[in-house]
Tab-separated table of C-alpha atoms and ligand atoms in Angstrom:
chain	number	residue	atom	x	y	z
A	1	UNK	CA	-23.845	121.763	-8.082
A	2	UNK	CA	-27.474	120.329	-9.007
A	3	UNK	CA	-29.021	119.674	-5.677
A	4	UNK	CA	-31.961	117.220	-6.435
A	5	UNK	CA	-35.305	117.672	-4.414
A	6	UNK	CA	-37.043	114.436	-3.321
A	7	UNK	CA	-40.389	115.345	-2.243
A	8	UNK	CA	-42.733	113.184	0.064
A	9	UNK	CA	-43.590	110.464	-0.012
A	10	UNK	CA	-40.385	108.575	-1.445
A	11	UNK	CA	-40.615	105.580	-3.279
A	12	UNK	CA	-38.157	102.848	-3.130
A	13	UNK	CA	-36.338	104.406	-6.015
A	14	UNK	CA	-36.108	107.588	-3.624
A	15	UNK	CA	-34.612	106.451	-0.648
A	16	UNK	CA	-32.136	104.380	-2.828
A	17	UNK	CA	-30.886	107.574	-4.330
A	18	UNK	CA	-30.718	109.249	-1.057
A	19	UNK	CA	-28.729	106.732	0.897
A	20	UNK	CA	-26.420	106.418	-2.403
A	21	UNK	CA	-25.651	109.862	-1.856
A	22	UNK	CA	-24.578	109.522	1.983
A	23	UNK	CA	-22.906	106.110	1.071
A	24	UNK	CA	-20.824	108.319	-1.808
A	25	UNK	CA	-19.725	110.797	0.703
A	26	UNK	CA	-22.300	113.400	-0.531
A	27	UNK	CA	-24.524	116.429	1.084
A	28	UNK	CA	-28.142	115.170	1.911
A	29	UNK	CA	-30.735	117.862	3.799
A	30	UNK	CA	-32.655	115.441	6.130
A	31	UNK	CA	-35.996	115.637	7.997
A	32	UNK	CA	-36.349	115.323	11.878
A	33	UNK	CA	-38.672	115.941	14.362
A	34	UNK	CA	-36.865	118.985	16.042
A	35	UNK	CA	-35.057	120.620	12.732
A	36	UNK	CA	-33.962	119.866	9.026
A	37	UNK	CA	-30.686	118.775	9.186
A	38	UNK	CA	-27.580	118.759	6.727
A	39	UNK	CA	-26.519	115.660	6.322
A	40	UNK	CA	-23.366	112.982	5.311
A	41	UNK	CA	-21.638	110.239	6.142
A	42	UNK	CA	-20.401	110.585	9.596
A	43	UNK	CA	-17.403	108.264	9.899
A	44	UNK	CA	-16.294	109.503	6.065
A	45	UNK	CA	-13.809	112.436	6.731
A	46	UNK	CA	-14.417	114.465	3.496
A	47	UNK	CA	-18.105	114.445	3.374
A	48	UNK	CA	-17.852	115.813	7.136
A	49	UNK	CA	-15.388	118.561	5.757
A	50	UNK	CA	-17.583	119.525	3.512
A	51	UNK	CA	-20.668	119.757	5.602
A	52	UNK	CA	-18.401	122.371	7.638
A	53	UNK	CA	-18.266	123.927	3.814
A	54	UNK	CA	-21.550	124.182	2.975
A	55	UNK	CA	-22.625	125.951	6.142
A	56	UNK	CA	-19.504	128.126	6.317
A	57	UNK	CA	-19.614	126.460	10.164
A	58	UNK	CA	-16.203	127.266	12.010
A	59	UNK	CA	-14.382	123.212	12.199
A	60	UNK	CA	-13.803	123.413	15.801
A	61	UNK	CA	-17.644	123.305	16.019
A	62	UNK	CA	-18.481	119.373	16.596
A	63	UNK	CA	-21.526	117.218	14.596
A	64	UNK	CA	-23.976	115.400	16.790
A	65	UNK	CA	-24.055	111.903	14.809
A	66	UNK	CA	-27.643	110.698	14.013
A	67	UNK	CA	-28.226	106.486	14.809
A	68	UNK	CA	-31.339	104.740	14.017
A	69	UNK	CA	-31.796	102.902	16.980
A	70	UNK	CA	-29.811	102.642	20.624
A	71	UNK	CA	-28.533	99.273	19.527
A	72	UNK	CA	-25.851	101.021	17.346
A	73	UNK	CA	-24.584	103.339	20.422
A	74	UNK	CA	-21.540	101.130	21.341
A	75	UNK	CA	-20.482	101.179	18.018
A	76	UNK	CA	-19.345	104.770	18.375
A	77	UNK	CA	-19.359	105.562	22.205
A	78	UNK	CA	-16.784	104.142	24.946
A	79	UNK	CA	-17.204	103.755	28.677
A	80	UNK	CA	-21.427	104.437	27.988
A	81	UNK	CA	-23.021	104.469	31.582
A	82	UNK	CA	-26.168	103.080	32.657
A	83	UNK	CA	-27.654	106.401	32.528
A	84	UNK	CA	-27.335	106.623	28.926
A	85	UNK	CA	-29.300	103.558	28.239
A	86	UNK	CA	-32.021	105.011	30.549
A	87	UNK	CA	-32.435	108.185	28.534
A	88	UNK	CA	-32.226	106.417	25.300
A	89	UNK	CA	-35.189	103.722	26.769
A	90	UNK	CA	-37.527	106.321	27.767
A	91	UNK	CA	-36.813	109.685	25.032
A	92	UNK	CA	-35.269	107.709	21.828
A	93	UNK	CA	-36.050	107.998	19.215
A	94	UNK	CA	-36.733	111.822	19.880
A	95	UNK	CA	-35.362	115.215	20.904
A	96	UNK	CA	-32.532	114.007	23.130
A	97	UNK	CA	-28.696	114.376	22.075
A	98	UNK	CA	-26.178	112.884	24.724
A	99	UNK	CA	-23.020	113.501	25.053
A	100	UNK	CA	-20.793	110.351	25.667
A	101	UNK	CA	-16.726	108.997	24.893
A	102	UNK	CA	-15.839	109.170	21.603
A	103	UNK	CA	-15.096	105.454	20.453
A	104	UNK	CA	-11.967	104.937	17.616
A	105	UNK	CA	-13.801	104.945	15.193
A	106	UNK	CA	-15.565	108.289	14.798
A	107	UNK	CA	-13.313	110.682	13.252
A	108	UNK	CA	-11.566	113.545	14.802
A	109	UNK	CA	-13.141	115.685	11.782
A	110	UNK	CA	-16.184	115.035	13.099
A	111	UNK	CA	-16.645	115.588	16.842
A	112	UNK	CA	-14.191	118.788	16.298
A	113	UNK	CA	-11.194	117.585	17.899
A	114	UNK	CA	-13.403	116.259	20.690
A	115	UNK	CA	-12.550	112.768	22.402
A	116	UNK	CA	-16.533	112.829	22.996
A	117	UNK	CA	-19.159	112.677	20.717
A	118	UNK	CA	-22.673	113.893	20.091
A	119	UNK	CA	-25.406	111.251	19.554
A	120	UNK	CA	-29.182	110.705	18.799
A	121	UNK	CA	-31.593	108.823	16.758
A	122	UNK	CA	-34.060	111.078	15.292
A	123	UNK	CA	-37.883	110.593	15.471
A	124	UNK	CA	-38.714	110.509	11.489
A	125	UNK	CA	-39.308	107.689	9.749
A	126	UNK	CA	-37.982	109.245	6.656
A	127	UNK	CA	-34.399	109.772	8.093
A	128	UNK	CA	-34.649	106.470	10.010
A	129	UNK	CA	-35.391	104.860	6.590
A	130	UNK	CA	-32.214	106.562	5.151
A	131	UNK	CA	-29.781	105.380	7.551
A	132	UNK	CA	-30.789	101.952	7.636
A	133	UNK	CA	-30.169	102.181	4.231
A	134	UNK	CA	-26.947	103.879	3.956
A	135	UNK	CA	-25.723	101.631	6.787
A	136	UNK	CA	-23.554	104.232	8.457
A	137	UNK	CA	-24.577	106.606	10.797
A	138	UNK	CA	-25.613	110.431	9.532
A	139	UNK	CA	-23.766	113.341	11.181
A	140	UNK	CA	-25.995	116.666	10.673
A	141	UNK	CA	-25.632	120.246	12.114
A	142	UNK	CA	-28.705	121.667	11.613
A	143	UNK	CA	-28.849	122.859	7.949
A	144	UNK	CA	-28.743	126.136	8.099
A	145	UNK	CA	-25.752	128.837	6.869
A	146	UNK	CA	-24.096	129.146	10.118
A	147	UNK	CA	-25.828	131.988	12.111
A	148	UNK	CA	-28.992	131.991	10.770
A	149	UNK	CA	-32.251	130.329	12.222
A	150	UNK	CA	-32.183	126.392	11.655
A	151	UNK	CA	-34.578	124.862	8.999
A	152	UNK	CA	-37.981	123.852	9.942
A	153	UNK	CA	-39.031	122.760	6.751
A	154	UNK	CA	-37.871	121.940	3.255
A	155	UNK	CA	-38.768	125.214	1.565
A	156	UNK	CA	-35.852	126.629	4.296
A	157	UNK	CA	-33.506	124.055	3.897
A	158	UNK	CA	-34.019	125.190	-0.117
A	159	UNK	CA	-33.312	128.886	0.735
A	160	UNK	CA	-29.782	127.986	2.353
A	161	UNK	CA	-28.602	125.105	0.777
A	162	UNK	CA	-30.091	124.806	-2.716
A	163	UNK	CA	-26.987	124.773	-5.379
A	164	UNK	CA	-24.605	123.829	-2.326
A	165	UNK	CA	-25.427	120.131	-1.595
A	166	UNK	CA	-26.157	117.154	-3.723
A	167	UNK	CA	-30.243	116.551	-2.651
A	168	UNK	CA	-32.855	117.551	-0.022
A	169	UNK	CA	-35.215	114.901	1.941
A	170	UNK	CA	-38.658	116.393	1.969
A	171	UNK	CA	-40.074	114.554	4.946
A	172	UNK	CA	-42.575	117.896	5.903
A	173	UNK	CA	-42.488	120.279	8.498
A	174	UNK	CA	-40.753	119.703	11.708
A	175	UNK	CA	-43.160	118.664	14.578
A	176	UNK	CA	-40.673	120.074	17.676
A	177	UNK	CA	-39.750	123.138	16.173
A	178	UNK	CA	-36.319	123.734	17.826
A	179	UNK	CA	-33.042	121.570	18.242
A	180	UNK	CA	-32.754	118.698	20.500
A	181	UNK	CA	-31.979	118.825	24.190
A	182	UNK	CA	-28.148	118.463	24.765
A	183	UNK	CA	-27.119	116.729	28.057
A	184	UNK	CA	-23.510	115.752	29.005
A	185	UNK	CA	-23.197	112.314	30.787
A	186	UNK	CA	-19.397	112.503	30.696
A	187	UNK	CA	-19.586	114.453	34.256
A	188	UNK	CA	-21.319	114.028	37.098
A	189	UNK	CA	-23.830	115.199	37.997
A	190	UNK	CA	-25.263	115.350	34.262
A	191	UNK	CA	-24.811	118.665	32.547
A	192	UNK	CA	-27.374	120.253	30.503
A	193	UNK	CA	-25.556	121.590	27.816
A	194	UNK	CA	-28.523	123.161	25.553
A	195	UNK	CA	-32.031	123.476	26.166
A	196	UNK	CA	-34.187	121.897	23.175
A	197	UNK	CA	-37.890	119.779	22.218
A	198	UNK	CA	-36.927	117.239	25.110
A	199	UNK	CA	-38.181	119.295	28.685
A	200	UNK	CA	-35.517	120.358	31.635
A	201	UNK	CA	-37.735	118.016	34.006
A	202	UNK	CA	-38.536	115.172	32.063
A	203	UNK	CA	-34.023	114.585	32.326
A	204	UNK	CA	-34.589	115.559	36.015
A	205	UNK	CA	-37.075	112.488	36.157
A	206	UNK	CA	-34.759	109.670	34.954
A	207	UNK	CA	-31.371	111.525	35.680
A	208	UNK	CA	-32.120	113.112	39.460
A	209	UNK	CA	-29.745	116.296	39.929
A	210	UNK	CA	-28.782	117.917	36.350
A	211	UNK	CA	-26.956	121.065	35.971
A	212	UNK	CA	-27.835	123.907	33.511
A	213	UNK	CA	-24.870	125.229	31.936
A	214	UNK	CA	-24.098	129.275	32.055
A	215	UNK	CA	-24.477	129.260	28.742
A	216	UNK	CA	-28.214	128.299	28.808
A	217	UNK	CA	-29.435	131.194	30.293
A	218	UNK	CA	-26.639	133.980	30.124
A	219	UNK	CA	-24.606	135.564	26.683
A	220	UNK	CA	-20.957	133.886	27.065
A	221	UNK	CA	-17.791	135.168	28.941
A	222	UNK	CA	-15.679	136.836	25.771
A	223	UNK	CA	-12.578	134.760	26.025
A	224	UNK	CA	-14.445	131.830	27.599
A	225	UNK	CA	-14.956	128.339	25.833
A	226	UNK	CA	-18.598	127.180	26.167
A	227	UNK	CA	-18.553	123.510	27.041
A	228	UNK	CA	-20.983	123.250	23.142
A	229	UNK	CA	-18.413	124.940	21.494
A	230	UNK	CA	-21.729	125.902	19.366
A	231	UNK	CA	-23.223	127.521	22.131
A	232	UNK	CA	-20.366	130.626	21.868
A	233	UNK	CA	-21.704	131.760	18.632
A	234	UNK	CA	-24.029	134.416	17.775
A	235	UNK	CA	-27.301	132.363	16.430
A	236	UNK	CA	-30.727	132.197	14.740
A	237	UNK	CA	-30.183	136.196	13.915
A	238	UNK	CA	-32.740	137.764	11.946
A	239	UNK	CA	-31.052	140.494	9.311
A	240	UNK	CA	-33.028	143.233	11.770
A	241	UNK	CA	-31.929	143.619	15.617
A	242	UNK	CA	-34.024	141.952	18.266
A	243	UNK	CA	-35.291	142.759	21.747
A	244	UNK	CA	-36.227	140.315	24.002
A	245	UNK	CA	-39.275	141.403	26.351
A	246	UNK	CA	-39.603	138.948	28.995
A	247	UNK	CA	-42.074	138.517	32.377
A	248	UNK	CA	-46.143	138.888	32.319
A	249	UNK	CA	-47.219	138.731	29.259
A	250	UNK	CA	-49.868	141.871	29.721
A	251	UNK	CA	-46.891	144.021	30.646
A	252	UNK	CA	-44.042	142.794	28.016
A	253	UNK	CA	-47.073	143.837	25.334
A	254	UNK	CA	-47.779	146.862	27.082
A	255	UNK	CA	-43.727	147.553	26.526
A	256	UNK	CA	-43.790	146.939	22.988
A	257	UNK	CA	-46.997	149.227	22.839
A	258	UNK	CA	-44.991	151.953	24.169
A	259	UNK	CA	-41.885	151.036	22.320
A	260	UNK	CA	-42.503	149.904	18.460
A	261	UNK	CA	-43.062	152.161	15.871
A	262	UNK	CA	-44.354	151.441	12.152
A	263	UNK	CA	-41.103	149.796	11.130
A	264	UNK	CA	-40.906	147.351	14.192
A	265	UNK	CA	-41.701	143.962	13.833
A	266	UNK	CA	-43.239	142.276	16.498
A	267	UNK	CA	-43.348	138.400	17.723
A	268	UNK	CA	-45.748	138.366	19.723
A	269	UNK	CA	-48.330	135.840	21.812
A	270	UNK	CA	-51.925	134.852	19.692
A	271	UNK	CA	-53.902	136.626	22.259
A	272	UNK	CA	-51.645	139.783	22.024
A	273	UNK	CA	-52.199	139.595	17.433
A	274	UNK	CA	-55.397	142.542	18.111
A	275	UNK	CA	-53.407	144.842	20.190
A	276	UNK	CA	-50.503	144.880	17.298
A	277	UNK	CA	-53.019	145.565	14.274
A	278	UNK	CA	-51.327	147.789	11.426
A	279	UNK	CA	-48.095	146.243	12.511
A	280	UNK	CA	-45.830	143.720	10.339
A	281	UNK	CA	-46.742	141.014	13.443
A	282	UNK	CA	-45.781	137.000	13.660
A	283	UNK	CA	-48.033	134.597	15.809
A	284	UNK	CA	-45.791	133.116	18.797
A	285	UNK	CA	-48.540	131.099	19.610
A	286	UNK	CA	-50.832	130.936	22.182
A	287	UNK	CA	-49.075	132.520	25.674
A	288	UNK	CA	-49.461	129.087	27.789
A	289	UNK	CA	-48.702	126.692	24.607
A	290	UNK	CA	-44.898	126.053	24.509
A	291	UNK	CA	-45.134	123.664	22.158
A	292	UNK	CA	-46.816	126.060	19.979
A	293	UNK	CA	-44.169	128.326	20.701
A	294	UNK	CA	-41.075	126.235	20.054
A	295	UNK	CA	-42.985	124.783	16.511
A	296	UNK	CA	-42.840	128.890	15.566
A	297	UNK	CA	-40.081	130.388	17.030
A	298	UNK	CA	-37.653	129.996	13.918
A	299	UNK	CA	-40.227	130.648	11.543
A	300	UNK	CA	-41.187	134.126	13.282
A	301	UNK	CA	-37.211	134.858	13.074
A	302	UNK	CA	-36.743	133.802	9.451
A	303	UNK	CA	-39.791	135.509	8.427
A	304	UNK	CA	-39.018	139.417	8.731
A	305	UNK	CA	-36.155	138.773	6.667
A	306	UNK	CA	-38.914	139.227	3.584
A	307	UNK	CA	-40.057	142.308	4.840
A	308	UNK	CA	-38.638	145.631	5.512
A	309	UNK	CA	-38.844	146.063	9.084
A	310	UNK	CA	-35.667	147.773	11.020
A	311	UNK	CA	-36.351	145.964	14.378
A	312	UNK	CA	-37.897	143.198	16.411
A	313	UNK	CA	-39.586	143.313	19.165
A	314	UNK	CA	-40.182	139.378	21.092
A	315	UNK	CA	-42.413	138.229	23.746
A	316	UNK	CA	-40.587	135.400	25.410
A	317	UNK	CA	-42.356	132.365	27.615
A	318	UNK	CA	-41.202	131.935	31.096
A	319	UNK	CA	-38.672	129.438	31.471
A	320	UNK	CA	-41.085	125.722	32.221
A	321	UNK	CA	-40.944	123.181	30.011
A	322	UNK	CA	-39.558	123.798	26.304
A	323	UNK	CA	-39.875	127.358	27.739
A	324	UNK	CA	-36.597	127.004	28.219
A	325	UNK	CA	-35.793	126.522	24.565
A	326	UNK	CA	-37.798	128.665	23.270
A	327	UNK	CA	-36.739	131.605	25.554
A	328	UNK	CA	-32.414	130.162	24.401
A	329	UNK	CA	-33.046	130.842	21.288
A	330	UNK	CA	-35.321	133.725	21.448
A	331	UNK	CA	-32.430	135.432	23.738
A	332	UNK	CA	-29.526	133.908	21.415
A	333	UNK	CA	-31.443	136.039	18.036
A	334	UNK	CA	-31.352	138.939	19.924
A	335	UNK	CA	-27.330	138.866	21.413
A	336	UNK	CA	-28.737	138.778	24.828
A	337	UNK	CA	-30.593	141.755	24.394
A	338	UNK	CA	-33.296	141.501	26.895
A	339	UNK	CA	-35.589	143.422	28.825
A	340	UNK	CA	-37.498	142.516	31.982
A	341	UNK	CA	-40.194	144.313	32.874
B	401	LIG	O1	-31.984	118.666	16.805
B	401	LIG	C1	-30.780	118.678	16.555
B	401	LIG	O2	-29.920	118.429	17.417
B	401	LIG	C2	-30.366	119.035	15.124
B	401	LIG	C3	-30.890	117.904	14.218
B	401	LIG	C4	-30.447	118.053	12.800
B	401	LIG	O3	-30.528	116.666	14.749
B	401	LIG	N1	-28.950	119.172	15.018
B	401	LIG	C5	-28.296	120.249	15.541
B	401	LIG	O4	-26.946	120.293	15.289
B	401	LIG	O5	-28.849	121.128	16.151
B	401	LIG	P1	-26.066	121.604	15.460
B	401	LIG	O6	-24.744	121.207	14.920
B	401	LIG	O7	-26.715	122.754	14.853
B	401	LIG	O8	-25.925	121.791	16.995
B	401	LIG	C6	-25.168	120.851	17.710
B	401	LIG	C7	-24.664	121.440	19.002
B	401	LIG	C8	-23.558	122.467	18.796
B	401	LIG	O9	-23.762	123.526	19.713
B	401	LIG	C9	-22.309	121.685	19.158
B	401	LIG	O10	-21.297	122.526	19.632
B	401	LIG	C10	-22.815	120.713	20.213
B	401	LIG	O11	-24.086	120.376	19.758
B	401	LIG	N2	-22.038	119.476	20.287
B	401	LIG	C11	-21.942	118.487	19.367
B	401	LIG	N3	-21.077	117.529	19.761
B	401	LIG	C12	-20.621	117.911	20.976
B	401	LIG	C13	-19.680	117.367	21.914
B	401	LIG	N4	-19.041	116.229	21.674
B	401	LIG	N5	-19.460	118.045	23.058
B	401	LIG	C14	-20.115	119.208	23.314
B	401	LIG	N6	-20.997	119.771	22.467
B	401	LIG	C15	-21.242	119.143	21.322
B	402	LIG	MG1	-27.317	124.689	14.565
């Protein structure tokens, strides 16, 4: 298949073709703030089949379902509480994915079997511009081949998906860095489901009590359904192992020191980059910078796939703020693999 690049900034003639290609049922790699994502038509059956295709993603796994402003929410959620159009006031558009009653109307295909469904409207005016356009809403996984770390800019989405999908929105690197935040409002209290670029305590604010799902924080029961049925797969993985080194920052260096060898690779925090010189050695960003952090963190594990390194070696943030995200899917690359020190 000829995927067709269309590069920033598109014309009029651009966006036409892109929305032409979600109204046709087509593959379309779109720009957000948190990840690229892979694109189609979300209440069009096929195109969601093939999305599943194209990332070789298992079906049971469910599409969040991308809206272009909360007006369009009852259109494809039931029973939505007042919560919901608190969170969506206050976070959309942006990082925040809720997880709400599936109305009629949204396939089966789509939410995975689910009778709820994933929703968010996306902070880029690029993708914005494309729904509006297309007039249906945009379901996108992130646009990776399953298991590998999700696309934070075009040039990845190119690497994955080029030849597989019918074009690629170039709407520039992605500001958040990792997925959105994932909270279920069909329970109460609220359940965060994944951590992401929208902060633990900013939910807390609007929401009060919200509980973090096991499989936040801790590699899933084998044999046990994770309430994301994404969150049960191994993710993000790097073609070398990873280990996780988490707690001080002075000592989780010191570790690594002790540790890596000249084929390690090593993630590790900007004020650390001296200590690891002569080593094949990504920039984190700086120790007390999360946003930094989450902006790199895919980056840093797509990046030693050039290279020849046999292992990884990670510094990981504590747990405030998108530390929490960035520490998921830092932990997630690795298969739980973690040392505290
Ligand atoms: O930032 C994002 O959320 C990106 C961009 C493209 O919007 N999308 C994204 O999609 O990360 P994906 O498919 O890679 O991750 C979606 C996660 C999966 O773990 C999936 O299982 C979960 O959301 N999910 C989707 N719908 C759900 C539902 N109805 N109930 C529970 N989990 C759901
Ligand atoms: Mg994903």
């Amino acid at each position: 298949m000829e995927t067709k690049l269309f590069t920033a900034p598109l014309d009029e003639a651009q966006y036409e073709e892109a929305a032409a290609i979600v109204r046709r049922g087509g593959l379309l790699g779109i720009p957000t703030e948190t990840v690229y994502g892979l694109g189609a038509d979300a209440l069009n059956e096929d195109a969601c089949r093939r999305i599943y295709e194209a990332k070789g993603r298992p079906q049971n796994n469910p599409l969040i379902i991308h809206i272009p402003d909360m007006s369009w929410l009852p259109r494809y959620c039931r029973d939505i509480p007042p919560a919901a159009y608190a969170l969506a006031r206050r976070f959309w558009p942006g990082p925040l994915t809720m997880i709400l009653p599936r109305a009629d109307c949204v396939p089966l295909r789509t939410t995975g079997g689910l009778d709820t469904v994933g929703i968010r409207c996306p902070d880029h005016p690029v993708t914005l511009e494309i729904i509006r356009r297309a007039g249906v809403p945009i379901a996108a996984p992130s646009g990776n081949t399953s298991g590998r770390p999700s696309p934070t800019t075009a040039q990845h989405m190119v690497e994955d998906m080029w030849g597989k999908i019918h074009g690629i929105a170039d709407g520039g690197p992605c500001g958040v860095g990792v997925e959105s935040t994932i909270i279920d409002l069909t329970c109460t209290p609220p359940r965060l489901l994944r951590p992401g670029g929208l902060p633990l305590e900013d939910l807390e604010e609007v929401l009060g009590e919200v509980i973090v799902d096991e499989a936040v924080t801790a590699e899933p029961e084998a044999g046990k359904a994770p309430r994301a049925p994404g969150m049960a797969y191994r993710h993000y993985a790097p073609k070398a192992p990873v280990t996780v080194i988490s707690g001080d920052p002075d000592r989780s260096a010191a570790y690594i020191k002790d540790n890596c060898d000249g084929e390690s690779g090593i993630i590790c925090f900007h004020e650390y980059l001296d200590a690891f010189e002569g080593h094949t050695v990504y920039d984190l960003g700086h120790k007390d910078n999360k946003a930094e952090q989450a902006h790199a963190v895919f980056d840093a594990l797509r990046a030693f796939d050039e290279t020849d390194v046999t292992k990884i070696f990670a510094q990981c943030p504590d747990s405030a703020g998108l530390g929490l995200a960035v520490e998921n899917r830092l932990k997630k690359a690795s298969g739980f693999h973690v040392i505290r020190v």
